[in-house]
Amino acid sequence: RYNRKLDNLDSSAKDTLRSFEDESVIPTVNQFRLRLQKLVNGSNRNESKKLIEYLDHRIEETRKTANSKSAIDHLTRIRTRVRAFIRHDNFHFEDVSKDFIGNFIKHLYSKNYQQNYVRDIVRRLYAVMRKSHDDGLHSNKIFLRTELIPTETPSDMIYLSTDDLKQLYEFDFSSTPKLERVRDIFIVQCDTGLRYNDLKQLDKLVLKTVQNIPMIQVFTRKTDQEVIIPQSRRTKEILTKYSGFPRVISNQKMNDYLKEVCTLAGIDSDITIRKYHAGVQKKEVYKKWELIGTHTARRTFATNAILEGSMPKMTIMIMTGHKSEKTFDGYVRVDSLTSALQYADTPFFNQ
């Protein structure tokens, strides 16, 4: 009897191995064990791992081990969006089918999320499916169906020109100290390229002088990467005014006050923004102040540094903490008119 069971198990193990060979896959121990168990016992749906349960586990594990808050935020966002769609926790990895992805995308569009946001959510869900598959928790390879992911669309994010920054910095907010401080924090951001979350961790921001040049040093919260940036004239004046970095407020309050600050300072040119929803483009016109938030500062730093032209791109990337040139290029907002004006006086156009 036992010999027969062993023979059957040996035969099943060989069949399992052959199935991986047919797929040209070298399995991990967990993947092999999972497939062998399914072959021997049949797939027991009630005992299989559930997606929401797995995401909860990943979030808790990431809280314990990761330095990056963004990793937790991304996993939490996926959990929230998927849970709102399926409306229950008894949802298995095998349920993530082509139809599920299609209906999930329609659901996200019904909530008026923009196409690039929907694309990001689906791509991150695929990453979760791939990781859980590699961990041997299921055999669903939906993550290979990349044609189901919405296409990336152009992003019309704004930046503040050097003239905008001058106008903003020179505006007199002395009668409203709260708004003056918001303006000053934002100027420091625009002149350093620091993320707002990095300005919030004041205990990790170091002011230092190297070869008589004042610098700001920080290990970024998102990537734990060392960044050192020279202090601009405006930044030095602001640091002197507050005897260090001005105290920062919550990101939400900062964004609300920034719109008031920029309205008062006259940052109000018309901006046309292209929005994409389920593949359909729609153009909307905004006042510039309506679009400004803390996220605008890094784009402002990167764009103005590129337009100024004296620093190589890689040097600017070191200061912003970007490792990928493609990601950095997404921060540079140079429109066709600005580019044409910048190079109109070059020898090429004056032959």
Coordinates of C-alpha atoms in Angstrom, one line a residue:
R1 CA 0.0 0.0 0.0
Y2 CA 2.7 2.5 1.0
N3 CA 4.9 1.5 -1.9
R4 CA 1.9 2.3 -4.2
K5 CA 1.5 5.8 -2.6
L6 CA 5.2 6.4 -3.0
D7 CA 5.1 5.4 -6.6
N8 CA 2.1 7.7 -7.2
L9 CA 3.9 10.6 -5.5
D10 CA 7.1 9.9 -7.5
S11 CA 5.0 9.9 -10.7
S12 CA 3.3 13.1 -9.7
A13 CA 6.6 14.8 -8.9
K14 CA 7.9 13.9 -12.3
D15 CA 4.7 15.2 -14.0
T16 CA 5.1 18.4 -12.1
L17 CA 8.7 18.8 -13.1
R18 CA 7.8 18.1 -16.8
S19 CA 5.0 20.8 -16.6
F20 CA 7.6 23.4 -15.6
E21 CA 10.0 22.2 -18.3
D22 CA 7.2 22.6 -20.9
E23 CA 6.9 26.2 -19.8
S24 CA 10.7 26.7 -19.8
V25 CA 10.5 27.7 -16.1
I26 CA 12.9 26.8 -13.4
P27 CA 10.6 26.7 -10.3
T28 CA 11.4 27.8 -6.8
V29 CA 10.9 25.3 -4.0
N30 CA 7.6 26.9 -3.1
Q31 CA 6.3 26.9 -6.7
F32 CA 7.2 23.2 -7.1
R33 CA 5.5 22.3 -3.8
L34 CA 2.4 24.3 -4.6
R35 CA 1.9 22.7 -8.0
L36 CA 2.7 19.2 -6.7
Q37 CA 0.1 19.6 -3.9
K38 CA -2.5 20.7 -6.4
L39 CA -1.7 17.7 -8.6
V40 CA -1.8 15.2 -5.7
N41 CA -4.7 16.6 -3.7
G42 CA -6.5 18.8 -6.2
S43 CA -6.8 22.6 -5.8
N44 CA -8.5 23.2 -2.4
R45 CA -10.0 26.7 -3.0
N46 CA -11.0 27.2 0.7
E47 CA -7.4 26.8 1.8
S48 CA -5.8 28.9 -0.9
K49 CA -4.4 32.3 -0.1
K50 CA -6.7 35.2 -0.6
L51 CA -5.5 38.5 -2.3
I52 CA -6.7 40.9 0.4
E53 CA -5.2 38.7 3.1
Y54 CA -1.9 38.6 1.2
L55 CA -2.0 42.4 0.8
D56 CA -2.6 42.9 4.5
H57 CA 0.3 40.6 5.3
R58 CA 2.6 42.5 2.9
I59 CA 1.6 45.9 4.4
E60 CA 2.4 44.7 7.9
E61 CA 5.7 43.1 6.8
T62 CA 6.6 46.3 4.9
R63 CA 5.9 48.4 8.0
K64 CA 8.4 46.3 10.0
T65 CA 11.2 46.1 7.4
A66 CA 11.0 49.0 4.9
N67 CA 12.4 52.5 5.4
S68 CA 10.2 53.8 2.6
K69 CA 6.7 55.1 3.5
S70 CA 5.9 55.2 -0.2
A71 CA 6.1 51.4 -0.4
I72 CA 3.4 51.1 2.3
D73 CA 1.3 53.8 0.6
H74 CA 1.4 52.0 -2.7
L75 CA 0.3 48.6 -1.2
T76 CA -2.4 50.3 0.9
R77 CA -3.7 52.1 -2.2
I78 CA -4.0 48.9 -4.2
R79 CA -5.8 47.2 -1.3
T80 CA -8.2 50.1 -0.9
R81 CA -9.0 50.2 -4.7
V82 CA -9.4 46.4 -5.1
R83 CA -11.4 46.0 -1.8
A84 CA -13.8 48.8 -2.9
F85 CA -14.4 47.0 -6.2
I86 CA -14.9 43.4 -5.0
R87 CA -16.6 44.4 -1.7
H88 CA -15.5 41.3 0.2
D89 CA -12.4 39.6 1.5
N90 CA -13.0 36.1 0.1
F91 CA -11.3 36.8 -3.2
H92 CA -8.6 34.4 -4.4
F93 CA -5.6 34.9 -6.6
E94 CA -7.2 32.7 -9.2
D95 CA -10.1 35.2 -9.5
V96 CA -7.8 37.8 -11.0
S97 CA -8.8 37.0 -14.6
K98 CA -8.9 39.0 -17.9
D99 CA -12.5 39.8 -17.2
F100 CA -11.7 40.9 -13.7
I101 CA -9.0 43.3 -14.9
G102 CA -11.3 44.7 -17.6
N103 CA -14.2 45.3 -15.1
F104 CA -11.8 46.7 -12.5
I105 CA -10.5 49.2 -15.0
K106 CA -14.1 50.2 -15.9
H107 CA -14.8 50.6 -12.1
L108 CA -11.8 52.9 -11.7
Y109 CA -12.8 55.1 -14.6
S110 CA -16.3 55.3 -13.1
K111 CA -14.7 57.0 -10.1
N112 CA -13.3 59.6 -12.5
Y113 CA -9.7 58.6 -12.0
Q114 CA -7.4 59.7 -14.8
Q115 CA -6.0 57.2 -17.2
N116 CA -2.4 57.4 -15.9
Y117 CA -3.6 56.8 -12.4
V118 CA -5.7 53.7 -13.5
R119 CA -2.6 52.5 -15.4
D120 CA -0.5 52.8 -12.2
I121 CA -3.0 50.9 -10.1
V122 CA -3.2 48.0 -12.5
R123 CA 0.6 47.9 -13.0
R124 CA 1.1 47.7 -9.2
L125 CA -1.6 45.0 -8.9
Y126 CA 0.3 43.0 -11.5
A127 CA 3.5 43.5 -9.5
V128 CA 1.7 42.0 -6.5
M129 CA 0.4 39.1 -8.6
R130 CA 3.9 38.4 -9.9
K131 CA 5.5 38.5 -6.4
S132 CA 2.9 36.2 -4.9
H133 CA 3.3 33.9 -7.8
D134 CA 7.1 33.8 -7.3
D135 CA 6.4 33.1 -3.7
G136 CA 4.6 29.9 -4.7
L137 CA 1.1 31.1 -3.5
H138 CA -0.7 30.5 -6.8
S139 CA -0.1 29.7 -10.5
N140 CA -2.1 32.6 -12.0
K141 CA 0.1 34.4 -14.6
I142 CA -2.3 37.2 -15.4
F143 CA 0.6 39.6 -14.9
L144 CA 2.0 38.5 -18.3
R145 CA -1.1 40.0 -20.0
T146 CA 0.4 43.4 -20.3
E147 CA -1.9 44.3 -23.2
L148 CA -4.7 44.7 -20.7
I149 CA -2.9 47.6 -19.0
P150 CA -4.1 51.1 -20.1
T151 CA -1.6 53.0 -22.2
E152 CA 0.4 55.8 -20.7
T153 CA -0.8 59.3 -21.7
P154 CA 1.1 62.7 -21.9
S155 CA 1.2 64.5 -18.5
D156 CA 0.7 68.3 -18.5
M157 CA 2.2 69.1 -15.1
I158 CA 3.3 72.7 -14.6
Y159 CA 6.3 74.4 -13.2
L160 CA 7.1 78.0 -12.0
S161 CA 9.4 79.9 -14.3
T162 CA 12.3 82.0 -12.9
D163 CA 10.1 85.1 -13.4
D164 CA 7.2 83.4 -11.5
L165 CA 9.6 82.6 -8.6
K166 CA 11.0 86.2 -8.5
Q167 CA 7.4 87.6 -8.5
L168 CA 6.4 85.2 -5.7
Y169 CA 9.5 85.8 -3.6
E170 CA 9.3 89.6 -3.8
F171 CA 5.6 89.8 -2.9
D172 CA 5.1 91.4 0.5
F173 CA 3.3 88.9 2.8
S174 CA 4.6 90.7 6.0
S175 CA 1.0 91.4 7.1
T176 CA 0.1 87.6 7.0
P177 CA 3.1 85.7 8.7
K178 CA 1.3 82.4 8.1
L179 CA 1.2 82.9 4.3
E180 CA 4.8 84.3 4.3
R181 CA 6.1 81.1 5.9
V182 CA 4.2 79.0 3.4
R183 CA 5.7 81.0 0.6
D184 CA 9.2 80.7 2.1
I185 CA 8.9 76.9 2.6
F186 CA 7.8 76.6 -1.1
I187 CA 10.7 78.8 -2.3
V188 CA 13.2 76.6 -0.4
Q189 CA 11.6 73.5 -2.1
C190 CA 11.8 75.1 -5.6
D191 CA 15.5 76.1 -5.0
T192 CA 16.6 72.7 -3.6
G193 CA 14.3 70.2 -5.4
L194 CA 13.6 68.5 -2.0
R195 CA 10.4 66.5 -1.6
Y196 CA 8.0 68.0 0.9
N197 CA 8.3 64.9 3.1
D198 CA 12.1 65.5 3.3
L199 CA 11.5 69.1 4.5
K200 CA 9.2 67.7 7.2
Q201 CA 12.0 65.6 8.8
L202 CA 13.9 68.6 10.1
D203 CA 16.0 66.5 12.4
K204 CA 17.6 64.8 9.3
L205 CA 18.3 68.0 7.4
V206 CA 21.9 69.1 7.9
L207 CA 23.3 72.6 7.2
K208 CA 27.0 72.4 6.4
T209 CA 29.7 74.5 4.8
V210 CA 32.2 72.8 2.4
Q211 CA 35.0 75.0 1.0
N212 CA 33.1 78.1 2.2
I213 CA 30.0 77.0 0.2
P214 CA 26.8 76.6 2.3
M215 CA 25.1 73.2 1.6
I216 CA 22.0 71.3 2.7
Q217 CA 22.5 67.5 3.3
V218 CA 19.7 65.0 3.7
F219 CA 19.1 61.3 3.5
T220 CA 15.8 61.2 1.6
R221 CA 12.8 59.5 3.2
K222 CA 11.7 57.8 0.0
T223 CA 15.0 56.1 -1.0
D224 CA 17.3 56.7 2.0
Q225 CA 19.7 58.3 -0.5
E226 CA 22.2 61.0 0.4
V227 CA 21.5 64.3 -1.3
I228 CA 23.7 67.4 -1.0
I229 CA 22.5 70.7 -2.5
P230 CA 24.2 74.1 -2.5
Q231 CA 22.1 76.8 -0.9
S232 CA 20.7 79.4 -3.3
R233 CA 20.7 83.1 -2.4
R234 CA 17.0 83.0 -1.6
T235 CA 17.4 79.8 0.5
K236 CA 20.2 81.4 2.5
E237 CA 18.1 84.5 3.2
I238 CA 15.1 82.3 4.3
L239 CA 17.3 80.2 6.6
T240 CA 18.7 83.4 8.2
K241 CA 15.2 84.8 8.7
Y242 CA 14.0 81.7 10.6
S243 CA 17.4 80.8 12.2
G244 CA 17.2 77.5 10.3
F245 CA 14.4 75.8 8.4
P246 CA 10.9 77.3 8.8
R247 CA 8.5 74.9 10.6
V248 CA 6.5 73.0 8.1
I249 CA 2.8 72.1 8.2
S250 CA 0.8 69.1 6.9
N251 CA 1.0 68.6 3.2
Q252 CA -2.8 69.1 2.8
K253 CA -2.7 72.5 4.6
M254 CA 0.4 73.5 2.7
N255 CA -1.3 72.8 -0.6
D256 CA -4.4 74.8 0.4
Y257 CA -2.4 77.8 1.6
L258 CA -0.2 77.7 -1.5
K259 CA -3.1 78.4 -3.8
E260 CA -4.0 81.4 -1.7
V261 CA -0.3 82.6 -1.7
C262 CA 0.0 82.2 -5.5
T263 CA -3.4 83.9 -6.1
L264 CA -2.3 87.0 -4.0
A265 CA 1.1 87.1 -5.8
G266 CA -0.6 87.1 -9.2
I267 CA 0.5 83.7 -10.5
D268 CA -2.6 83.5 -12.6
S269 CA -1.8 82.9 -16.2
D270 CA -4.1 80.6 -18.2
I271 CA -2.9 77.0 -18.5
T272 CA -4.4 74.4 -20.8
I273 CA -4.3 70.9 -19.4
R274 CA -5.0 67.7 -21.4
K275 CA -6.9 65.0 -19.4
Y276 CA -7.4 61.4 -20.5
H277 CA -10.3 59.2 -19.4
A278 CA -10.7 55.8 -20.9
G279 CA -8.6 56.8 -23.9
V280 CA -10.6 60.0 -24.6
Q281 CA -8.7 63.3 -24.5
K282 CA -10.3 66.4 -22.9
K283 CA -8.8 69.9 -22.7
E284 CA -9.5 72.1 -19.7
V285 CA -8.2 75.7 -18.9
Y286 CA -7.1 76.6 -15.4
K287 CA -5.5 79.5 -13.7
K288 CA -1.9 78.6 -12.9
W289 CA -2.4 79.0 -9.1
E290 CA -5.1 76.3 -9.2
L291 CA -2.6 73.7 -10.3
I292 CA 0.2 74.6 -7.8
G293 CA 1.0 72.2 -4.9
T294 CA 4.1 71.0 -3.1
H295 CA 4.7 68.5 -5.9
T296 CA 5.2 71.5 -8.3
A297 CA 8.5 72.4 -6.5
R298 CA 10.6 69.5 -7.7
R299 CA 9.4 70.0 -11.3
T300 CA 10.3 73.7 -10.9
F301 CA 13.8 72.9 -9.7
A302 CA 14.5 70.3 -12.4
T303 CA 13.0 72.4 -15.3
N304 CA 14.7 75.6 -14.4
A305 CA 18.0 73.9 -13.8
I306 CA 17.8 72.3 -17.3
L307 CA 16.7 75.6 -18.9
E308 CA 19.5 77.5 -17.3
G309 CA 21.9 75.2 -19.1
S310 CA 25.1 75.4 -17.1
M311 CA 24.7 72.1 -15.2
P312 CA 24.8 68.6 -16.9
K313 CA 21.7 66.6 -16.5
M314 CA 23.4 63.9 -14.4
T315 CA 24.5 66.6 -11.9
I316 CA 20.9 67.8 -11.6
M317 CA 19.8 64.2 -11.2
I318 CA 22.3 63.7 -8.3
M319 CA 20.8 66.7 -6.5
T320 CA 17.2 65.5 -7.0
G321 CA 18.1 61.9 -6.1
H322 CA 16.9 60.5 -9.4
K323 CA 18.6 57.3 -10.5
S324 CA 16.6 56.8 -13.7
E325 CA 16.9 59.3 -16.5
K326 CA 13.5 58.4 -17.8
T327 CA 11.9 59.2 -14.4
F328 CA 13.9 62.5 -14.2
D329 CA 12.7 63.5 -17.7
G330 CA 9.1 63.2 -16.4
Y331 CA 9.9 66.1 -14.0
V332 CA 11.2 68.4 -16.7
R333 CA 8.3 70.5 -18.1
V334 CA 9.7 72.4 -21.1
D335 CA 7.0 73.3 -23.6
S336 CA 7.6 73.9 -27.3
L337 CA 7.5 77.7 -27.1
T338 CA 10.0 77.9 -24.2
S339 CA 12.3 75.5 -26.0
A340 CA 12.1 77.5 -29.2
L341 CA 12.8 80.8 -27.4
Q342 CA 15.7 79.3 -25.5
Y343 CA 17.6 78.3 -28.7
A344 CA 16.4 81.0 -31.1
D345 CA 19.7 82.9 -30.7
T346 CA 22.0 79.9 -31.1
P347 CA 24.4 79.8 -34.1
F348 CA 22.2 77.0 -35.7
F349 CA 19.3 79.4 -36.2
N350 CA 21.5 82.4 -37.2
Q351 CA 23.5 81.0 -40.0

